[in-house]
Coordinates of C-alpha atoms in Angstrom, one line a residue:
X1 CA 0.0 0.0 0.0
X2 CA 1.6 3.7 -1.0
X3 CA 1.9 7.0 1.2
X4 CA 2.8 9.9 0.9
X5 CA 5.4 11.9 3.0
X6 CA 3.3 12.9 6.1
X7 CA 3.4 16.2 7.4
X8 CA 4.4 15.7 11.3
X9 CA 4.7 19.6 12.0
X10 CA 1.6 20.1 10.3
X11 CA -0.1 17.4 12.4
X12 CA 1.1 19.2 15.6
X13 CA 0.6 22.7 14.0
X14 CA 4.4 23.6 14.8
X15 CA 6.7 25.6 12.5
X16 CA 10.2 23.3 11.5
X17 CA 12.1 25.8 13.8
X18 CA 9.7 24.7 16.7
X19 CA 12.3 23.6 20.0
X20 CA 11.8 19.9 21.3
X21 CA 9.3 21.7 24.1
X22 CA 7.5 23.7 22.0
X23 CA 6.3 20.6 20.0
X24 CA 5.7 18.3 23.4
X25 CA 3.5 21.5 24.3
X26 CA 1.7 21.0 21.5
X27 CA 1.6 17.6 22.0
X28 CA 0.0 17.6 25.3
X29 CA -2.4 20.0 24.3
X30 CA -3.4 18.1 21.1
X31 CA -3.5 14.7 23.0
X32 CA -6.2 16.3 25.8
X33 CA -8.5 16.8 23.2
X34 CA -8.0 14.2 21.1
X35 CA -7.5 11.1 23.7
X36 CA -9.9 8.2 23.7
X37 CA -10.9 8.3 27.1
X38 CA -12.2 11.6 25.8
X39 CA -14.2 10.4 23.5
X40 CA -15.4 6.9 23.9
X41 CA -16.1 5.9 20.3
X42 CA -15.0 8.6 18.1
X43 CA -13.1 7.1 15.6
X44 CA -12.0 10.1 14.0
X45 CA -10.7 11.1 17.3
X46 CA -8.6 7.8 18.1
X47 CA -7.4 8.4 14.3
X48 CA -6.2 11.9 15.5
X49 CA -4.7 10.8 18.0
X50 CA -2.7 8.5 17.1
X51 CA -1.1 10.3 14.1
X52 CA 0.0 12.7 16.8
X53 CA 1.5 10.6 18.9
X54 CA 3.1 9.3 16.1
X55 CA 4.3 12.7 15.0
X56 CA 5.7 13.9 18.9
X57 CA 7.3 10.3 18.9
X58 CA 9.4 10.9 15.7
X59 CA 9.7 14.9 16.2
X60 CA 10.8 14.7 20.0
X61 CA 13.7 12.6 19.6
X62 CA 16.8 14.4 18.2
X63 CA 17.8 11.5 16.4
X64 CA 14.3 10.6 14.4
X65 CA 14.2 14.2 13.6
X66 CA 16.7 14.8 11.7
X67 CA 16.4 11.7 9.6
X68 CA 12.6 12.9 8.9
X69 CA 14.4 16.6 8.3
X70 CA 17.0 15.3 5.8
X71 CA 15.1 12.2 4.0
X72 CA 10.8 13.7 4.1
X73 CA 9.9 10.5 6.3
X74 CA 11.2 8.5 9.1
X75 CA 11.4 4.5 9.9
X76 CA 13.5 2.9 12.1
X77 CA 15.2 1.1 9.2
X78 CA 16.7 4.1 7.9
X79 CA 20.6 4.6 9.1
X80 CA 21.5 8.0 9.7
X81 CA 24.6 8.0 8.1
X82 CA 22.2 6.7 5.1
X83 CA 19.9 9.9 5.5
X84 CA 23.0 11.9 5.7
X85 CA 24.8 11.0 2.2
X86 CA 21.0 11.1 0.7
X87 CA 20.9 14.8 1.8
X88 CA 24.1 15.2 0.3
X89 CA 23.2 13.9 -2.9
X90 CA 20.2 16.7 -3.2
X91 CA 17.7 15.4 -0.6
X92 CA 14.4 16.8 -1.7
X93 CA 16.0 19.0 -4.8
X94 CA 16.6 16.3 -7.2
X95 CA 19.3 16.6 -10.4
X96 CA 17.9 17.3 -14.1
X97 CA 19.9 14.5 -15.4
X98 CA 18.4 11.4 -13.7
X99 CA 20.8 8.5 -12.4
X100 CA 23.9 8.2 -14.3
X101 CA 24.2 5.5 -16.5
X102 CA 20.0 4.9 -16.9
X103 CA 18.7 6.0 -20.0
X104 CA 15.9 8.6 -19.6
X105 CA 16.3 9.5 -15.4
X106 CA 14.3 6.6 -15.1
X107 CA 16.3 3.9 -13.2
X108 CA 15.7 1.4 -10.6
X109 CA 16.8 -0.9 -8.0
X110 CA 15.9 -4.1 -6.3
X111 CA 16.7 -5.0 -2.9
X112 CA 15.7 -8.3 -0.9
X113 CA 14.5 -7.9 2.5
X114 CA 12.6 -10.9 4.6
X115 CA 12.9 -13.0 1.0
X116 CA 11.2 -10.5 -1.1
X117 CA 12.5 -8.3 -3.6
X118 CA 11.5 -4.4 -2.8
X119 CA 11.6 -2.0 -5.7
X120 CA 12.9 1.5 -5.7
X121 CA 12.2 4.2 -8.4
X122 CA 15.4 6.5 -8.5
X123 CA 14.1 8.9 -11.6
X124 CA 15.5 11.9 -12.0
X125 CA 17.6 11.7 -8.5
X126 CA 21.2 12.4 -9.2
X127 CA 23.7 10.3 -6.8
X128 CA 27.0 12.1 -8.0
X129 CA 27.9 13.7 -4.5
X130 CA 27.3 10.3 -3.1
X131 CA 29.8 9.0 -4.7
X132 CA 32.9 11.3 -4.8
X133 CA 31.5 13.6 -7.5
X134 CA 31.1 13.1 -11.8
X135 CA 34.2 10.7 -12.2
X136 CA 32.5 8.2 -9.4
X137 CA 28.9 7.9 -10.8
X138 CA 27.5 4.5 -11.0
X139 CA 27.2 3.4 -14.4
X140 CA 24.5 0.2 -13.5
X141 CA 22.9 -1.2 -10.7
X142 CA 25.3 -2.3 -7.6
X143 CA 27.9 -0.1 -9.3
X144 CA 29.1 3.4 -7.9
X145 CA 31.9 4.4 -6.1
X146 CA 32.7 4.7 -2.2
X147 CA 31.2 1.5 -1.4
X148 CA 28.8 1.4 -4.4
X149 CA 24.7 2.4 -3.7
X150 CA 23.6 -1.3 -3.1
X151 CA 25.4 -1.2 0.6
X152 CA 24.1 2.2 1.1
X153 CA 20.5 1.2 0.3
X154 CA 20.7 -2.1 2.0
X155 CA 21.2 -0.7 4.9
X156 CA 18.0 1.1 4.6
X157 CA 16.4 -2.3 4.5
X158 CA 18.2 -3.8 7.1
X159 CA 20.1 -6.3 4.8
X160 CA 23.9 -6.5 5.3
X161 CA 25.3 -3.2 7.2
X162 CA 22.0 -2.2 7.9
X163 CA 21.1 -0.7 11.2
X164 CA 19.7 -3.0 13.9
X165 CA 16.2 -1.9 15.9
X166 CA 15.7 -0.1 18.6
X167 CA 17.5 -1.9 21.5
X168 CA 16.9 -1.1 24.8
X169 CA 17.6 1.9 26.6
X170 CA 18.7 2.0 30.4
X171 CA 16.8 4.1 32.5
X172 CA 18.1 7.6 33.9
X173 CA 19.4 7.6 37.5
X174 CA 18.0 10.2 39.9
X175 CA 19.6 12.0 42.7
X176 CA 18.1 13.2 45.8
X177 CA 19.4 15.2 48.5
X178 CA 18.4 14.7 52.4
X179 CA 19.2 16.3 55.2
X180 CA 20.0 14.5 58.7
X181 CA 21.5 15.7 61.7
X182 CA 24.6 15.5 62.7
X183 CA 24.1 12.5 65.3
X184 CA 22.2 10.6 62.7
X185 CA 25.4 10.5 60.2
X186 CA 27.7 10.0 62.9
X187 CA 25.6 6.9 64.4
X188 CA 24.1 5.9 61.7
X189 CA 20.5 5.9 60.9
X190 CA 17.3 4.3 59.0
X191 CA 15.7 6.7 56.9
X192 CA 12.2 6.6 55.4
X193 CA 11.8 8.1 52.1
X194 CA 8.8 8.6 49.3
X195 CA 10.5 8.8 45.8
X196 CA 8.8 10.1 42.7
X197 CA 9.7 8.1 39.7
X198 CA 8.8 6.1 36.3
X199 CA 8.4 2.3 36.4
X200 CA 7.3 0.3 33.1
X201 CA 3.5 0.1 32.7
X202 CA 2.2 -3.3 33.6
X203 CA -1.4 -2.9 30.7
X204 CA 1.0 -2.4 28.0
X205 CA 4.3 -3.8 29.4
X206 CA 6.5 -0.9 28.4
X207 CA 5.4 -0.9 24.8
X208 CA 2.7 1.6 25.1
X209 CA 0.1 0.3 23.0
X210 CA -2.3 -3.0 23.1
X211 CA -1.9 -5.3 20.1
X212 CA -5.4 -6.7 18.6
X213 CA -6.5 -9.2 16.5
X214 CA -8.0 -6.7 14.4
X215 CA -5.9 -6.2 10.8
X216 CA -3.7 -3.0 10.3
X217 CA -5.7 -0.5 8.5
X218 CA -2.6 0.8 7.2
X219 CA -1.1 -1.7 5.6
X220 CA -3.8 -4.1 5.6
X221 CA -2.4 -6.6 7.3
X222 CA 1.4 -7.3 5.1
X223 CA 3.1 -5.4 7.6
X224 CA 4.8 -3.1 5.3
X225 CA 4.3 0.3 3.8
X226 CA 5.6 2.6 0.4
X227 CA 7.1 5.6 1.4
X228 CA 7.8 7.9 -1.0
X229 CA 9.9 11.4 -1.1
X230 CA 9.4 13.0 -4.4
X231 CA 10.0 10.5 -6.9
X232 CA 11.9 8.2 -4.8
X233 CA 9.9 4.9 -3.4
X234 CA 10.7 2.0 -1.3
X235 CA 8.9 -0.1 1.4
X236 CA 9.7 0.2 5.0
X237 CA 8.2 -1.1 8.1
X238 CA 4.4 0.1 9.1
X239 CA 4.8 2.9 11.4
X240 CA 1.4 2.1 12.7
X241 CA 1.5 -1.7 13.7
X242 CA 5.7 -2.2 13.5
X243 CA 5.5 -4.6 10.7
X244 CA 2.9 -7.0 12.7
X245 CA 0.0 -6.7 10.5
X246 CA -2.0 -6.2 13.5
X247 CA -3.8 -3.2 14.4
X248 CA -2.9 -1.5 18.2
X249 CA -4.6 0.8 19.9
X250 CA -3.0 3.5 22.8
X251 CA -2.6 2.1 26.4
X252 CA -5.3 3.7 28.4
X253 CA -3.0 3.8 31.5
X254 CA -0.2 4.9 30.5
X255 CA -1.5 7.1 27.4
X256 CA 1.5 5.4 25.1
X257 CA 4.1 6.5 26.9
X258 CA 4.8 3.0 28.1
X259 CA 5.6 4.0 31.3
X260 CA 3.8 5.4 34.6
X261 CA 4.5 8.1 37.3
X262 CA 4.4 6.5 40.5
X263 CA 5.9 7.2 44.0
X264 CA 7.3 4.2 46.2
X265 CA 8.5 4.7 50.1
X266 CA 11.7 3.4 50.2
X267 CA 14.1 3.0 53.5
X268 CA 17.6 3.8 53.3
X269 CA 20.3 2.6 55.6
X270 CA 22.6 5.3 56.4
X271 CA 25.9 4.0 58.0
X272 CA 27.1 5.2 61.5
X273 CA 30.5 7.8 60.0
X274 CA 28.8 9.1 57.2
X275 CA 29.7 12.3 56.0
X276 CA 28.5 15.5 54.6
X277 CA 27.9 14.9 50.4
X278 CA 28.5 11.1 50.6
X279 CA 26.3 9.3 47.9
X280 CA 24.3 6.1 48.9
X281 CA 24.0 4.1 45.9
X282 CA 20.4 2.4 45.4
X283 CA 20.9 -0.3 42.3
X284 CA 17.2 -0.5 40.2
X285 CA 15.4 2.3 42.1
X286 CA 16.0 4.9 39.3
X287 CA 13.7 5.4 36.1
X288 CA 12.4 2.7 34.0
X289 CA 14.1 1.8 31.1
X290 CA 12.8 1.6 27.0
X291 CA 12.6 -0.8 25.2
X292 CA 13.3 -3.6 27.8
X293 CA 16.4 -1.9 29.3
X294 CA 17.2 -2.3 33.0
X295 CA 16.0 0.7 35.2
X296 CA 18.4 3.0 36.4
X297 CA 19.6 4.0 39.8
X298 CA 18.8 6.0 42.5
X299 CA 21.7 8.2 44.6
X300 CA 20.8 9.3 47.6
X301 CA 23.2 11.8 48.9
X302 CA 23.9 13.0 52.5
X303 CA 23.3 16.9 54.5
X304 CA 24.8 16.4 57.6
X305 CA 23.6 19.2 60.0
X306 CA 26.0 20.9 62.4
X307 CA 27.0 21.0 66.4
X308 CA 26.9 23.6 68.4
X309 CA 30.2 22.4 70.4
X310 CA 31.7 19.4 67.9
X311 CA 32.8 20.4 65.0
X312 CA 34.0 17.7 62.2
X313 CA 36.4 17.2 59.3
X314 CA 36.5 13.9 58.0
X315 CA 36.5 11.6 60.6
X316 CA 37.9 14.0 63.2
X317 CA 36.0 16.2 65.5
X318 CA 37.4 19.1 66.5
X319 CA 35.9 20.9 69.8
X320 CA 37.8 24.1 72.1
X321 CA 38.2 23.7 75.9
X322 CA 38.3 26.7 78.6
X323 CA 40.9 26.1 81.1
X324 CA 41.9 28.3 84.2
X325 CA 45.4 30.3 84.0
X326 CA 47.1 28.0 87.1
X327 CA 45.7 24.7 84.8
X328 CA 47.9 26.1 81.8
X329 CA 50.5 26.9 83.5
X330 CA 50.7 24.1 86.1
X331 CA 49.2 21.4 84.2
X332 CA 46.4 19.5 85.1
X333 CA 43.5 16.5 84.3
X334 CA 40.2 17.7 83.1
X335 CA 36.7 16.3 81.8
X336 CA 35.9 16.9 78.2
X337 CA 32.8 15.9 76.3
X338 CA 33.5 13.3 73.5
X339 CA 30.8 11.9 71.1
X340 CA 30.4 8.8 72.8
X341 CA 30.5 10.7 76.9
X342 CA 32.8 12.3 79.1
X343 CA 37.0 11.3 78.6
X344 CA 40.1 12.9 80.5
X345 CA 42.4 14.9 79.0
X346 CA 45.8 15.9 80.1
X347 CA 46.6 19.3 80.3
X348 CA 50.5 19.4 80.2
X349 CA 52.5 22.5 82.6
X350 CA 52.9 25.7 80.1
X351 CA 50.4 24.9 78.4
X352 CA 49.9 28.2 76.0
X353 CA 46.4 29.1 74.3
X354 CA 44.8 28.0 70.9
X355 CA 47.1 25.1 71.4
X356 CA 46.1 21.8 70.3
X357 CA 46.0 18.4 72.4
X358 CA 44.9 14.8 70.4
X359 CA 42.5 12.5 71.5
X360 CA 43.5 9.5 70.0
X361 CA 40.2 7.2 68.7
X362 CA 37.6 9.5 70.1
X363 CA 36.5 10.5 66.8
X364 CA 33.9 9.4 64.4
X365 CA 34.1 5.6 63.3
X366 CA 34.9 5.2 59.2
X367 CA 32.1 4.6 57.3
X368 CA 34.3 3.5 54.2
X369 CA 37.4 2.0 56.6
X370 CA 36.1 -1.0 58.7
X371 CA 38.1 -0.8 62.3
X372 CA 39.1 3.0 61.5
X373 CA 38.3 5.7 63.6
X374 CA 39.0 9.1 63.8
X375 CA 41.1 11.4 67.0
X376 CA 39.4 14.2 68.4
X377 CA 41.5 17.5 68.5
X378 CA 41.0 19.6 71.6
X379 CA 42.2 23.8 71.0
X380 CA 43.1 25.3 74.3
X381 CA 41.7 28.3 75.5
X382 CA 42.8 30.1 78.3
X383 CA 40.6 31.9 80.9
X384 CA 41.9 35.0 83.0
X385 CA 40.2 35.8 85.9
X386 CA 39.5 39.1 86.8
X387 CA 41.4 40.6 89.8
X388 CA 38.1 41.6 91.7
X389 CA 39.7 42.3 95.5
X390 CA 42.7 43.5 96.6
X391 CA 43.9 39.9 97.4
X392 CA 43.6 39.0 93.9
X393 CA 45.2 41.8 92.8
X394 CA 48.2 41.8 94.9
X395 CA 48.7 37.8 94.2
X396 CA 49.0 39.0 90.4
X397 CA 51.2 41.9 91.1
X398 CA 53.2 39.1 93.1
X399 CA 53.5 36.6 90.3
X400 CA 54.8 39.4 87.7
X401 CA 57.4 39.8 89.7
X402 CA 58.3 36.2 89.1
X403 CA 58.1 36.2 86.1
X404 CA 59.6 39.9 84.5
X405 CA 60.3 38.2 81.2
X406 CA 58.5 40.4 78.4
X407 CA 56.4 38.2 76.5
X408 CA 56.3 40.1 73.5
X409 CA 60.1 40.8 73.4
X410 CA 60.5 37.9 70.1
X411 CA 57.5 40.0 68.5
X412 CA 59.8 43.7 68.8
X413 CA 63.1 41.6 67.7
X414 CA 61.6 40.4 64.7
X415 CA 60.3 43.3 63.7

């Protein structure tokens, strides 16, 4: 059965220069009024429809596009590189002079696909760029230059180097971002989670559409269509039934889209150590794949909140300590707070302020390092107590007089 080049812009009533959103705009507004749950038994409606969705499907893919752009038509048995040297060789302007070689412009070609011999009516299409320019023009059929015309056409018909269906198509990951505080990612926690995402339909099984028993209006039942672009013609697969015979009709859950929106609660297992921007990797929780292809994954990745005392770097936590001016400079024991209690800390004699003492293993335990744990680091900050009596005072005034060194004596030196 023949067609014609269909108009897909003019289905969608977009200009060529339309942007991939501006035609899935016009697609969604298009398939609102045209759907069949809209209209139970308007067959001019289901019609509409689905020569839409067959238009977004070709025109929102990058890929299909410009194969329907360079050749007037698309089907999946067309190999872009085939497209490509077609628009080359004049695409839709088409040379006074016919094929090379033919007498009269008025050449053909035969190619086998599936046992049967498919005929193609090349008049007046001049191959010369195709082929290196005048010197390489074919002089017969399966002659030419550059690999000769029959490869490049058989691969239209997916004979020989011919391009391969549609395989499938992993799914996207997705990424979300939680926050927790910051004794949840040091001790670990179970977090429960609602994520938005696509799974495969289970009415149509992924392939958006129900098959029937009902024969393929299209091509009455063989499976296989005439395509022509100007005066070039060749049979390709029915866009309408995939070369089944058998009439479909859209998936009334998932509107041919062949997949659904859903959103599954999920728990997440946050190890004790974790830190701040670590991604938790959740294998098969991502989108659903096309075409068959394995769903993608789903990264979950960590806020930790902050401490008003603690603060941490890695696996360390750092935290600063008051001491009195006798503990610094006679040295003493004191209590500091860890993150798993109290610990002792030793406070060695002329001890000076903003110095730093280790706490070896009081840190946070390695969420990537089994048996590894990090040292808290304790800065030292000196108190001086305010000389409030005249006792105080004159026990200061005594211990200068100890002690008459100038402490900023390096500081004049240097400069």
């Amino acid at each position: 059965m023949a067609t014609q080049t269909k108009d897909y812009y003019g289905a969608l009533g977009v200009k060529k220069t339309a942007t991939t959103e501006e035609i899935r705009k016009a697609f969604r507004k298009m398939a609102r009024k045209y759907h069949p749950d809209v209209n139970p038994g308007d067959k001019k409606a289901e019609e509409k429809f689905k020569e839409i969705s067959e238009a977004n499907d070709v025109l929102s893919d990058p890929k299909k596009r410009k194969i329907y752009d360079q050749v007037g038509f698309y089907s999946d048995n067309i190999d872009p590189a085939t497209a490509e040297a077609y628009a080359r060789g004049g695409g839709s302007g088409y040379g006074a002079g016919g094929f090379g070689g033919f007498p009269g412009g008025g050449a053909q070609y035969r190619t086998s696909r599936g046992g049967q011999e498919v005929p193609i009516d090349f008049e007046g299409f001049d191959f010369s760029d195709m082929f290196g320019g005048g010197a390489g023009r074919a002089q017969g059929p399966g002659a030419g230059g550059a690999g000769g015309f029959k490869d490049i056409f058989g691969s239209m018909f997916g004979g020989g180097r011919g391009r391969a269906p549609a395989g499938p198509e992993p799914g996207t990951d997705l990424e979300y971002q939680v926050n927790v505080g910051f004794w949840q990612a040091i001790q670990g926690a179970v977090l429960k989670l609602n994520i938005a995402r696509t799974d495969v339909c289970g009415n149509c099984h992924g392939n958006g559409f129900i098959q029937t028993n009902d024969t393929c209006p299209q091509c009455k039942g063989t499976g296989q269509v005439t395509q022509s672009a100007n005066r070039m013609k060749f049979n390709t697969t029915c866009p309408r039934c995939g070369g089944s015979g058998k009439d479909r009709t859209v998936c009334n859950v998932c509107h041919g889209e062949g997949v659904v929106h859903r959103t599954d609660p999920i728990e997440v297992r946050i190890k004790p150590g974790t830190r701040d921007g670590q991604r938790i990797r959740i294998p098969g929780k991502g989108n659903a794949g096309a075409h068959g292809g394995s769903p993608g994954d789903l990264y979950i990745i960590i806020r930790a909140g902050e401490h008003p005392v603690f603060r941490r770097e890695g696996d360390d936590i750092y935290m600063t300590v008051p001491v009195e001016a006798w503990e610094a400079a006679l040295g003493a024991k004191i209590e500091v707070p860890t993150i798993d209690g109290r610990a002792q800390l030793k406070v060695p004699p002329g001890t000076q302020s903003g110095q730093k003492l280790r706490l070896r293993e009081k840190g946070v335990p390695s969420a990537t390092k089994d048996g590894h744990r990090g040292d808290q680091i304790v800065e030292i900050k000196i108190v001086v107590p305010e000389a409030r009596d005249l006792k105080a005072r004159e026990l200061w005034q005594e211990l200068a007089k100890l002690n008459p060194e100038d402490p900023r004596r390096e500081l004049w030196a240097k400069i």
